[in-house]
Short mmCIF file of C-alpha atoms in Angstrom, two decimals:
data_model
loop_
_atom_site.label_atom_id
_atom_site.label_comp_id
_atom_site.label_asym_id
_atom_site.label_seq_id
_atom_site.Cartn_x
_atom_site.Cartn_y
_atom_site.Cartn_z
CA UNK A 200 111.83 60.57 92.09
CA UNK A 201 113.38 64.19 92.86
CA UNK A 202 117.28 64.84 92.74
CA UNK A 203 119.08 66.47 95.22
CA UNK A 204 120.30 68.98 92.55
CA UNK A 205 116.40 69.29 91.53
CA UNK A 206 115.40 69.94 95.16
CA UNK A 207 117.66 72.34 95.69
CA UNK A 208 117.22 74.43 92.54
CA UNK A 209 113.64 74.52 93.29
CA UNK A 210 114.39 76.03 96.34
CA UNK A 211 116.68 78.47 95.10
CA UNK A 212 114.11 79.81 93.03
CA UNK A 213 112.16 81.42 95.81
CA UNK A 214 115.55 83.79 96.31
CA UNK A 215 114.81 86.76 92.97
CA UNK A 216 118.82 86.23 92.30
CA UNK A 217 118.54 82.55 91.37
CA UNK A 218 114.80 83.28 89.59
CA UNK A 219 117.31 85.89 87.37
CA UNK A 220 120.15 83.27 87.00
CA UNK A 221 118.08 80.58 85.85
CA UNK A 222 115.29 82.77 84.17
CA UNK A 223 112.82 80.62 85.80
CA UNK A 224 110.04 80.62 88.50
CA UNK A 225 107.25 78.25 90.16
CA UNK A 226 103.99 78.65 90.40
CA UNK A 227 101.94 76.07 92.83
CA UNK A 228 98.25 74.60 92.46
CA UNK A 229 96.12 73.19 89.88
CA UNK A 230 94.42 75.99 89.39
CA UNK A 231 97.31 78.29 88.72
CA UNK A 232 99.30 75.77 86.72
CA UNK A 233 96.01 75.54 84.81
CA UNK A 234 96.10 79.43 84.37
CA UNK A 235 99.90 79.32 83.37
CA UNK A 236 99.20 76.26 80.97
CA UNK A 237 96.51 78.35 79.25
CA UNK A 238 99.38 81.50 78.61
CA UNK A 239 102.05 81.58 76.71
CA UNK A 240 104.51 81.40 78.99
CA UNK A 241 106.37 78.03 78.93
CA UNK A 242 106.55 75.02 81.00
CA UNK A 243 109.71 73.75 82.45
CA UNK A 244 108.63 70.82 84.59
CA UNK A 245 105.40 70.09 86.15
CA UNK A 246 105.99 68.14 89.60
CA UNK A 247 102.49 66.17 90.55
CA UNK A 248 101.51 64.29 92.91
CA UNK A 249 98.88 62.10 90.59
CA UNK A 250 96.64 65.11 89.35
CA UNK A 251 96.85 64.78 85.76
CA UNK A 252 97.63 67.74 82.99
CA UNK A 253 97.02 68.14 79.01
CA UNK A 254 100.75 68.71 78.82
CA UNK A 255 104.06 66.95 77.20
CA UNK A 256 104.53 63.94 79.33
CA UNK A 257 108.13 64.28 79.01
CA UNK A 258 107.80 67.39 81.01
CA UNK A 259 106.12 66.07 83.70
CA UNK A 260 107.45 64.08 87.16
CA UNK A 261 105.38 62.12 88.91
CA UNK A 262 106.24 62.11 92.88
CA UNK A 263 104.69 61.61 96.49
CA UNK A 264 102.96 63.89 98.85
CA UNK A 265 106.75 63.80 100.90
CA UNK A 266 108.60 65.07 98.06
CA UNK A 267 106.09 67.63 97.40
CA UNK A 268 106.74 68.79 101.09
CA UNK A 269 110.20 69.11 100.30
CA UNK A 270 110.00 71.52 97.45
CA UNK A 271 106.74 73.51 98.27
CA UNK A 272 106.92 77.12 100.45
CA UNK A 273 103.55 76.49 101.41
CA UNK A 274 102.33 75.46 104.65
CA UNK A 275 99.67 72.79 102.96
CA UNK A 276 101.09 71.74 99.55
CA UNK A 277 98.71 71.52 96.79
CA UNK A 278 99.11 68.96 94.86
CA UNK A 279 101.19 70.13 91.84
CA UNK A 280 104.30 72.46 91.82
CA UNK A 281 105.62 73.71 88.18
CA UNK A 282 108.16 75.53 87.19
CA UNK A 283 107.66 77.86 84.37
CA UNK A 284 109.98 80.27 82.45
CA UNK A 285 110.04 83.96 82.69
CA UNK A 286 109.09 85.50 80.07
CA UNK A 287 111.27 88.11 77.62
CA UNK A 288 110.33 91.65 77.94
CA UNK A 289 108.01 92.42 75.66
CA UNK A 290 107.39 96.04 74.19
CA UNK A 291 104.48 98.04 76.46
CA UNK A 292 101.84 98.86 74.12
CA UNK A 293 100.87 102.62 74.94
CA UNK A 294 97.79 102.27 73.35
CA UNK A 295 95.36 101.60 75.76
CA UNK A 296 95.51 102.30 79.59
CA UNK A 297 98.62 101.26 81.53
CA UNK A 298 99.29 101.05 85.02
CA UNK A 299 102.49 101.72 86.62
CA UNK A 300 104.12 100.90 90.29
CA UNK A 301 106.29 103.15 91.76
CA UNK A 302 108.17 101.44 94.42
CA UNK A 303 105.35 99.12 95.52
CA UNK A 304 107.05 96.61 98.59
CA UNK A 305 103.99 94.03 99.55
CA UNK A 306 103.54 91.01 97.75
CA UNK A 307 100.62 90.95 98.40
CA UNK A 308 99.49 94.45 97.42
CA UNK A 309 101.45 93.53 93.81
CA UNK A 310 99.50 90.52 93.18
CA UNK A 311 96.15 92.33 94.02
CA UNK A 312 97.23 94.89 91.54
CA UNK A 313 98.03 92.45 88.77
CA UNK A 314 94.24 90.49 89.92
CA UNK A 315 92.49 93.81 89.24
CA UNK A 316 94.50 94.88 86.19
CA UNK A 317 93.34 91.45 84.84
CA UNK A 318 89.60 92.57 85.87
CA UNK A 319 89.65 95.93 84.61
CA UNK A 320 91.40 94.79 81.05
CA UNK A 321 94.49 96.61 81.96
CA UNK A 322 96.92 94.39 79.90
CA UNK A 323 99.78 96.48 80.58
CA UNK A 324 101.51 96.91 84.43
CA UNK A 325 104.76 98.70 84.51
CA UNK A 326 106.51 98.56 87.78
CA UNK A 327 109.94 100.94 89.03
CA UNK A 328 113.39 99.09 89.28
CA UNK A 329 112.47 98.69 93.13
CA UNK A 330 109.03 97.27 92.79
CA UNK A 331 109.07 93.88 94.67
CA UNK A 332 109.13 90.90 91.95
CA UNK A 333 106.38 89.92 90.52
CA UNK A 334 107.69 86.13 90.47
CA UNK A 335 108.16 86.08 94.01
CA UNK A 336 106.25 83.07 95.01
CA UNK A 337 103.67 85.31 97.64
CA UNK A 338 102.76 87.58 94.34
CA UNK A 339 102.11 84.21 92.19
CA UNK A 340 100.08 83.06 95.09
CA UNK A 341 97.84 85.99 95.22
CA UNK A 342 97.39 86.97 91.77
CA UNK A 343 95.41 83.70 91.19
CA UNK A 344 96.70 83.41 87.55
CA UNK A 345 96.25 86.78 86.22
CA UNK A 346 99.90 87.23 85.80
CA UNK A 347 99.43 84.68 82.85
CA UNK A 348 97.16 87.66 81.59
CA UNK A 349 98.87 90.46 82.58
CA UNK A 350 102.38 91.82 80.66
CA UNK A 351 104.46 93.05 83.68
CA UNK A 352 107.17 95.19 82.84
CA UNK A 353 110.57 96.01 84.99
CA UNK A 354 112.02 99.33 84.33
CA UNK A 355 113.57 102.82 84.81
CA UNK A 356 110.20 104.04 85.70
CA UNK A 357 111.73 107.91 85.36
CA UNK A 358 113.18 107.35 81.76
CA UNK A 359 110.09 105.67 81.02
CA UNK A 360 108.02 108.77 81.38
CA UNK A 361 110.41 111.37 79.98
CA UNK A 362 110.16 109.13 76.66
CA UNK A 363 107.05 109.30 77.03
CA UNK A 364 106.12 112.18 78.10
CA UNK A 365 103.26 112.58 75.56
CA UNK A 366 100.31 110.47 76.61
CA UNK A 367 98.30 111.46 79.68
CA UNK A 368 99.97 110.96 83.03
CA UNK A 369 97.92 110.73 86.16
CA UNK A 370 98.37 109.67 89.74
CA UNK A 371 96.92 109.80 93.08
CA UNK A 372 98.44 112.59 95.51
CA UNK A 373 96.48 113.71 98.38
CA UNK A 374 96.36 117.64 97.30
CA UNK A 375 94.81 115.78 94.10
CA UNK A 376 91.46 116.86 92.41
CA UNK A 377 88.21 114.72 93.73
CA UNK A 378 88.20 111.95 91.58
CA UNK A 379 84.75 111.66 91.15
CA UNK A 380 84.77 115.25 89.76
CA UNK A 381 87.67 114.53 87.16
CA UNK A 382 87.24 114.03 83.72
CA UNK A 383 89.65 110.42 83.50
CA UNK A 384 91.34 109.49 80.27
CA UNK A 385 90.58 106.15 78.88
CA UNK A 386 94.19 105.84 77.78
CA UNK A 387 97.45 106.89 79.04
CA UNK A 388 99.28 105.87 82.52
CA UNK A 389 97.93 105.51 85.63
CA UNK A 390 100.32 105.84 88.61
CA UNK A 391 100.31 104.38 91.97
CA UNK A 392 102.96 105.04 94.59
CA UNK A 393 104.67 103.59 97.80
CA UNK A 394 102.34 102.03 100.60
CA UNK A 395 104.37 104.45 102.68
CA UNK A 396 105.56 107.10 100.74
CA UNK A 397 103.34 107.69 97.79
CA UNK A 398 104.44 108.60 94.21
CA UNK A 399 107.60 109.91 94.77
CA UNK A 400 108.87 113.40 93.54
CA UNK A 401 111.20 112.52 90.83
CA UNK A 402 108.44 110.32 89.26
CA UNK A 403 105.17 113.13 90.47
CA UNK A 404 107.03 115.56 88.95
CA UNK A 405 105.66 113.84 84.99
CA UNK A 406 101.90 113.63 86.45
CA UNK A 407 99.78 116.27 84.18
CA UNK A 408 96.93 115.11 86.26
CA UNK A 409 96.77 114.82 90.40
CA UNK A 410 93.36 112.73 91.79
CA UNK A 411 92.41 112.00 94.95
CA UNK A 412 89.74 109.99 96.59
CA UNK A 413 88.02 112.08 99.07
CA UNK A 414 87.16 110.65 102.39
CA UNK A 415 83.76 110.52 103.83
CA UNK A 416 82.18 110.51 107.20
CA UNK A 417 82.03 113.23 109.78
CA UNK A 418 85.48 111.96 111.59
CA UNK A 419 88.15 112.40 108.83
CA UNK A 420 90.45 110.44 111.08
CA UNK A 421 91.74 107.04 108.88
CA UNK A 422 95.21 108.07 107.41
CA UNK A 423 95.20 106.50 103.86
CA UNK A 424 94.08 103.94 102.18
CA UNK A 425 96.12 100.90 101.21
CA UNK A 426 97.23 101.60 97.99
CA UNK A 427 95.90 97.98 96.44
CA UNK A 428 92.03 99.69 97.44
CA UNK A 429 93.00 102.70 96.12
CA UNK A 430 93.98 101.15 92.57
CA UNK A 431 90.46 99.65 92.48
CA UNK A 432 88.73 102.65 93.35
CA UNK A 433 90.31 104.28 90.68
CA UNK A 434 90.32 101.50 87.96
CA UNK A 435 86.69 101.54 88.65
CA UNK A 436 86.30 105.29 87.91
CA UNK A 437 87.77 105.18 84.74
CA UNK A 438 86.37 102.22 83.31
CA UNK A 439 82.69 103.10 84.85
CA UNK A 440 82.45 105.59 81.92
CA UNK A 441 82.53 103.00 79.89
CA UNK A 442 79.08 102.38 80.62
CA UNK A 443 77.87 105.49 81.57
CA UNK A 444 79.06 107.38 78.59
CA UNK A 445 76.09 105.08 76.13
CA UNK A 446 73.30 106.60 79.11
CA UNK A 447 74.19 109.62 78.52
CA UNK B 216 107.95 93.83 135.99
CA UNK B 217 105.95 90.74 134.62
CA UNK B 218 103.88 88.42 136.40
CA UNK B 219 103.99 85.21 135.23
CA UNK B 220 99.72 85.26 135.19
CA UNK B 221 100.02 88.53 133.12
CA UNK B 222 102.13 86.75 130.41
CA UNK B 223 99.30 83.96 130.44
CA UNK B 224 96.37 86.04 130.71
CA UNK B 225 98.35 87.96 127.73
CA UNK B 226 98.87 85.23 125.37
CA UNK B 227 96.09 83.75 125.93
CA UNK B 228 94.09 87.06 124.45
CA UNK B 229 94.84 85.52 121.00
CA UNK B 230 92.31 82.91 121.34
CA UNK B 231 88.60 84.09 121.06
CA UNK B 232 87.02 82.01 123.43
CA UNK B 233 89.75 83.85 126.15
CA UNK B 234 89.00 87.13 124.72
CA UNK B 235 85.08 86.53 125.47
CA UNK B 236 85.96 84.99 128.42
CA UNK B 237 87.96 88.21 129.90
CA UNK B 238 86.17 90.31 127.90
CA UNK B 239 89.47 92.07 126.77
CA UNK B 240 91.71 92.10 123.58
CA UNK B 241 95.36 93.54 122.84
CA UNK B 242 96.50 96.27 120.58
CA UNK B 243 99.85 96.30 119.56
CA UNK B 244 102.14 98.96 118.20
CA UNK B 245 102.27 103.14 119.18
CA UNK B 246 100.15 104.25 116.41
CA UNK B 247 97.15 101.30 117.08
CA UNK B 248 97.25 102.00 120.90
CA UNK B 249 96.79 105.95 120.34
CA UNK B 250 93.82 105.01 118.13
CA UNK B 251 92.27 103.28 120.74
CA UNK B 252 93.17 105.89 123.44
CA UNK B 253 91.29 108.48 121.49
CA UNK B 254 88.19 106.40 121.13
CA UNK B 255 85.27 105.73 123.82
CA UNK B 256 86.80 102.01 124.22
CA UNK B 257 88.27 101.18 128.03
CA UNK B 258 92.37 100.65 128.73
CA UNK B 259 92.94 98.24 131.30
CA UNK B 260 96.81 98.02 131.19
CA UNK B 261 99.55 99.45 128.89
CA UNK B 262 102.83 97.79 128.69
CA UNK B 263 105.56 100.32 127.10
CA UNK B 264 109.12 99.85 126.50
CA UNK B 265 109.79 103.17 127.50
CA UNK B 266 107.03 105.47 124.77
CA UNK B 267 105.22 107.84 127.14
CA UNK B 268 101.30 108.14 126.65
CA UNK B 269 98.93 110.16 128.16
CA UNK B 270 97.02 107.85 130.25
CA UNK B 271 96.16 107.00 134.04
CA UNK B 272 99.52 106.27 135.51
CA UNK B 273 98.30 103.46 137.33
CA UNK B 274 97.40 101.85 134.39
CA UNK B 275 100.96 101.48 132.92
CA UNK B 276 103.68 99.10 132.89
CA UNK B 277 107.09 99.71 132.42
CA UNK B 278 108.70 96.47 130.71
CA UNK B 279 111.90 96.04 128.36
CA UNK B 280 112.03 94.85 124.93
CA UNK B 281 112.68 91.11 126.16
CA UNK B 282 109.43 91.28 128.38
CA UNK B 283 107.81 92.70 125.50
CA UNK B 284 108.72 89.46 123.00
CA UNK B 285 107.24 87.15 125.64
CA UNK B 286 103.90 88.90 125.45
CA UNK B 287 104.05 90.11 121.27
CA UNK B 288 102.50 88.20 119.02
CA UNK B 289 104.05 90.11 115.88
CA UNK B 290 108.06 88.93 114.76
CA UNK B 291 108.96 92.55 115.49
CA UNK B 292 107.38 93.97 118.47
CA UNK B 293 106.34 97.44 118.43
CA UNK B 294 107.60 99.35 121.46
CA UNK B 295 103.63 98.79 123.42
CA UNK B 296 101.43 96.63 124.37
CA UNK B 297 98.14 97.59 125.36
CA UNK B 298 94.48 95.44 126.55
CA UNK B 299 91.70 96.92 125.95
CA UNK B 300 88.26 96.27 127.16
CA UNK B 301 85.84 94.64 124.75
CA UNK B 302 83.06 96.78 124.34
CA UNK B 303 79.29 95.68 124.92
CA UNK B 304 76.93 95.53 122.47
CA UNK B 305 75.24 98.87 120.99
CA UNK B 306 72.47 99.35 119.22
CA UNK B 307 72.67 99.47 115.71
CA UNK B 308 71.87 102.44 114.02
CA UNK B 309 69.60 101.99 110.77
CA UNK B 310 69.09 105.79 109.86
CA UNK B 311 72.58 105.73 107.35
CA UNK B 312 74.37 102.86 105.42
CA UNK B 313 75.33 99.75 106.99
CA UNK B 314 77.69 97.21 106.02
CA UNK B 315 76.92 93.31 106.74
CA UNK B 316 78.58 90.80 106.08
CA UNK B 317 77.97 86.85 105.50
CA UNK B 318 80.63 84.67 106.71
CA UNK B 319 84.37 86.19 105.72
CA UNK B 320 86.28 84.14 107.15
CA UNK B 321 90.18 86.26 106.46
CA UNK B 322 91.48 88.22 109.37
CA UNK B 323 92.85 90.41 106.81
CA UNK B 324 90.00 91.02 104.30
CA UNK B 325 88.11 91.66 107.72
CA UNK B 326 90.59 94.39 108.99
CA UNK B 327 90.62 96.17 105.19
CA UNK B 328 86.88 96.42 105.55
CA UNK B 329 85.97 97.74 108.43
CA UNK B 330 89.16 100.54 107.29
CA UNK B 331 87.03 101.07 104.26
CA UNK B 332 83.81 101.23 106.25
CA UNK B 333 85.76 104.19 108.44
CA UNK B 334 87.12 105.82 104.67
CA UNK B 335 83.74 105.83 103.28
CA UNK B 336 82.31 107.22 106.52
CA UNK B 337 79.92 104.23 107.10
CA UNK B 338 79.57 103.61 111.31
CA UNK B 339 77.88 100.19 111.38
CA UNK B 340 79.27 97.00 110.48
CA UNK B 341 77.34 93.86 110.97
CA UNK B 342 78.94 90.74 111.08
CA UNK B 343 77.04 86.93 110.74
CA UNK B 344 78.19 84.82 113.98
CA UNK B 345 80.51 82.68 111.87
CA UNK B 346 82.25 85.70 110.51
CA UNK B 347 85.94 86.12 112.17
CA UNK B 348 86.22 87.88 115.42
CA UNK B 349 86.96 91.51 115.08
CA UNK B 350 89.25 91.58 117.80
CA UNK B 351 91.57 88.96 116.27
CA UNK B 352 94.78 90.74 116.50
CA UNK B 353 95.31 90.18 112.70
CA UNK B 354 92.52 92.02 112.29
CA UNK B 355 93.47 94.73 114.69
CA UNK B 356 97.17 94.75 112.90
CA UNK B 357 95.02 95.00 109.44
CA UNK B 358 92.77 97.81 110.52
CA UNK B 359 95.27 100.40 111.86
CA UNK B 360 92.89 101.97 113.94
CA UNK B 361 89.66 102.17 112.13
CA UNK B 362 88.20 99.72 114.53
CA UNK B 363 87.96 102.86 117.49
CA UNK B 364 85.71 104.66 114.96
CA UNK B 365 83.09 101.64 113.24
CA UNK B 366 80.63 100.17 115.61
CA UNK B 367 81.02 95.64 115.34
CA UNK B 368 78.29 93.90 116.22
CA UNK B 369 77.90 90.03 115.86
CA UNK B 370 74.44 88.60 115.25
CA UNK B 371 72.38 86.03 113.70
CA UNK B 372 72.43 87.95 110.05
CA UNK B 373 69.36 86.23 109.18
CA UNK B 374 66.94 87.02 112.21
CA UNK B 375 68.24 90.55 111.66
CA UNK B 376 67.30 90.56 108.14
CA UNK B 377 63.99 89.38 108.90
CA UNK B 378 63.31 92.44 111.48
CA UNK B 379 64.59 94.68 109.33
CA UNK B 380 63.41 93.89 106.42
CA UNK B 381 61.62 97.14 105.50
CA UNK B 382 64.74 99.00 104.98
CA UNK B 383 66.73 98.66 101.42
CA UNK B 384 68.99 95.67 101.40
CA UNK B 385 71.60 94.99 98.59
CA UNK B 386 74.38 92.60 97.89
CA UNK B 387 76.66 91.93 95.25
CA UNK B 388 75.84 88.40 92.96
CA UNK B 389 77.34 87.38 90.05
CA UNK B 390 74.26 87.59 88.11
CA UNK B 391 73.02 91.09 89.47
CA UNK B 392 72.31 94.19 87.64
CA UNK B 393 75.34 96.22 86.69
CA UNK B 394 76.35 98.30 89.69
CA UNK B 395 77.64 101.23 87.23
CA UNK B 396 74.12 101.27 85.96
CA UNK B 397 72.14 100.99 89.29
CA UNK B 398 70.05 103.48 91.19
CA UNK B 399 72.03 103.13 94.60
CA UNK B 400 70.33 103.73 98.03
CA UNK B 401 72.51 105.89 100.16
CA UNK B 402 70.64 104.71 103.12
CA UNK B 403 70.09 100.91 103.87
CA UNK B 404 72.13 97.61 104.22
CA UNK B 405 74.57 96.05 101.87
CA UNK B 406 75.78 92.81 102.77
CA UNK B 407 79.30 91.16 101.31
CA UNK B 408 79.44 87.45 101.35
CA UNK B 409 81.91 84.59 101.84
CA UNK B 410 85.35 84.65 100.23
CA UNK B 411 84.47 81.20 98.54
CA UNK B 412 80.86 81.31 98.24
CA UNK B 413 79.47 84.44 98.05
CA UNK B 414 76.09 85.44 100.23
CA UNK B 415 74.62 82.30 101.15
CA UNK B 416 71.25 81.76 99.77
CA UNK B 417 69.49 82.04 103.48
CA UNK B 418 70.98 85.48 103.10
CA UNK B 419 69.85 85.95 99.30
CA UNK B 420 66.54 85.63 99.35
CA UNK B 421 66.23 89.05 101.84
CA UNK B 422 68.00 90.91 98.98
CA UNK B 423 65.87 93.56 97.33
CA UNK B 424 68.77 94.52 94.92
CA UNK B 425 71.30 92.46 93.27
CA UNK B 426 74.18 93.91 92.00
CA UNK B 427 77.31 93.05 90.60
CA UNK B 428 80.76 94.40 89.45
CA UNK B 429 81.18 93.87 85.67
CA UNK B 430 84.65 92.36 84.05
CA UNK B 431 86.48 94.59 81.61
CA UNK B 432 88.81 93.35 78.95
CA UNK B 433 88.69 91.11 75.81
CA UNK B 434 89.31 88.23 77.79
CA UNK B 435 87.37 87.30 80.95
CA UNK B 436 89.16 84.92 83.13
CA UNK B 437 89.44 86.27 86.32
CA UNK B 438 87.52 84.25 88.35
CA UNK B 439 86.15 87.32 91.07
CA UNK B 440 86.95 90.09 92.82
CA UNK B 441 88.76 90.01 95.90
CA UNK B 442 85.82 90.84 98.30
CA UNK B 443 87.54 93.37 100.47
CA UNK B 444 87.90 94.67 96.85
CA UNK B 445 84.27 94.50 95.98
CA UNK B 446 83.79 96.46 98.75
CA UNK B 447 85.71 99.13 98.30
CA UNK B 448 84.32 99.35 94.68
CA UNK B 449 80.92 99.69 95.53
CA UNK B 450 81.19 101.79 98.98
CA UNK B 451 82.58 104.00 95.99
CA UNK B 452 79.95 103.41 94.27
CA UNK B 453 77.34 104.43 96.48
CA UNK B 454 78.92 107.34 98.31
CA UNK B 455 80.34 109.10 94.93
CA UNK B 456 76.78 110.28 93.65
CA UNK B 457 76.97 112.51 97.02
CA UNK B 458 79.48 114.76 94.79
CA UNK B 459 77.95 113.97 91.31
CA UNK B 460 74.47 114.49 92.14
CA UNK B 461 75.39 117.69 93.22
CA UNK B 462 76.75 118.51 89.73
CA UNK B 463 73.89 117.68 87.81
#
């Protein structure tokens, strides 16, 4: 049985104010509560509607397909709703290859990001002040539980990079070298910019390296591409050496 | 002025079966409809809110933002309106690549292939019958104009497969050969299957190559690639040796 004050804290959570105030968010589906189970992020409540889960009982509240309805944001309800905690910032590890956001708006182009930082082993995704949440309930639904897998990062993305200005900086501008021509570090940061702006120039001002993919075809006419595309493209370049590299 | 049979006629564009009826679709938005205008594709009417375009006069309609909502389908209209004629069949050219594809069923995932297929200068997308209909306007919305430049023919994938069968067809599988490792044809087909299920195995068995995407990381727990993803990775894939061959 659900509580008004449970329904409507639920609720609240899909506003980023009340995910801050309460330090909590909600993830939806077996599948992703599996994913979330399996992280170390910590469980809250799980809400089911008779699917069962390997967690504390005492955590978990058994109620109908009506009630579900009443808490979900999605069209079809799936079964389960849970509501997790968000994590404390932990410190980004510079010692492989990070990615970072600069003003990124879609949801849904965030939570492809986070999918193919998951696939490419990119364990560390730092995103600008402005960078839409990442526990916004569209970016939970697409990243299909890599967030569990992923350390996502909020911060001044500018005093970020003048600390450390050190490693190797590189982002995609379209006066950029021909990616497929560049040498690409292994480690260092990787920047991606605005779907409509690009990197902007208080942040491309830190890039020691500028890539571009080149465009094929004998009509050059299609003006960009979205930026979640263009962070596989480039994911895929640098971790293709990988392999290569032994052939050679 | 609006008829009350052009609103219908209109609105009912969103459903396929009207669209094959009529043999029309709608673009929406002043940066889709110039697209269109500059390709070989027929305007039949143009509704504007007031946005001049170089066009027939006789084919436009003056209408004001209210008129406009009753015939939008987006929330936020975008100052035009414009129907289009469907265009017939053409033949499809085998002498470059060609993308096919096996059943993806997202409007979305659609529209940010055939955008990729216009990037990557490939002019001949296939689609299998039960694939969704290019001229959805969600996929219109999603492919920002790359639809006026890549040729989208429906057909029965498999009785084109078996006529064409002499040229070099490749697909992505989970247990193919490493695509970073592959000798890839720049000529030929290479089909992308369902968002669930992959190329279905009436499909598979014309595949002369199987390749597949490898997972990066210490742990692998992404479950796949998005496959609008996939395909941006290995249009990459196959159109970067054009520079790297070069090189060596």
């Amino acid at each position: 049985m659900l509580s008004k004050s449970q329904i409507k804290l639920i609720k609240s959570l899909t506003q980023k104010k009340f995910r801050n105030t309460h330090e909590l968010f909600v993830v939806e589906g077996i599948k992703g509560i599996g994913e979330f189970l399996n992280s170390e992020i910590e469980l809250v409540t799980l809400y089911t509607t008779g699917e069962s889960f390997e967690v504390d009982p005492e955590k978990v509240v058994e109620i109908d397909e009506k009630e579900l309805k009443k808490i979900s944001s999605l069209k079809t309800p799936q079964k389960a709703l849970a509501i997790f905690e968000i994590p404390a910032n932990k410190e980004v590890k510079l010692n492989d290859l990070v990615v970072a956001l600069d003003g990124i708006r879609d949801p849904g182009n965030l939570g492809t990001i986070i999918r193919l930082c998951d696939w490419f082993g990119v364990e560390e995704l730092i995103c600008s002040s402005d960078t839409v949440d990442c526990f916004n309930p569209k970016v939970i639904q697409a990243t299909m539980g890599s967030l569990a897998r992923v350390n996502v990062t909020y911060l001044d993305l500018e005093d970020f990079l003048t600390r450390h200005n050190s490693s190797s900086i590189m982002g995609t501008m379209l006066e950029g070298e021909n990616v497929y021509l560049s040498e690409l570090p292994q480690k260092g940061i990787v920047i991606f910019g605005n779907e409509a702006n690009g990197i902007s120039p208080e942040i491309g001002k830190f890039l020691h390296q500028r890539i571009h993919i080149p465009q094929f075809g004998k009509i050059k006419k299609t003006e960009s591409l979205n930026v979640a595309t263009a962070t596989s493209i480039i994911l895929s370049e640098i971790r293709r050496s990988s392999f290569t590299e032994k052939q050679n």
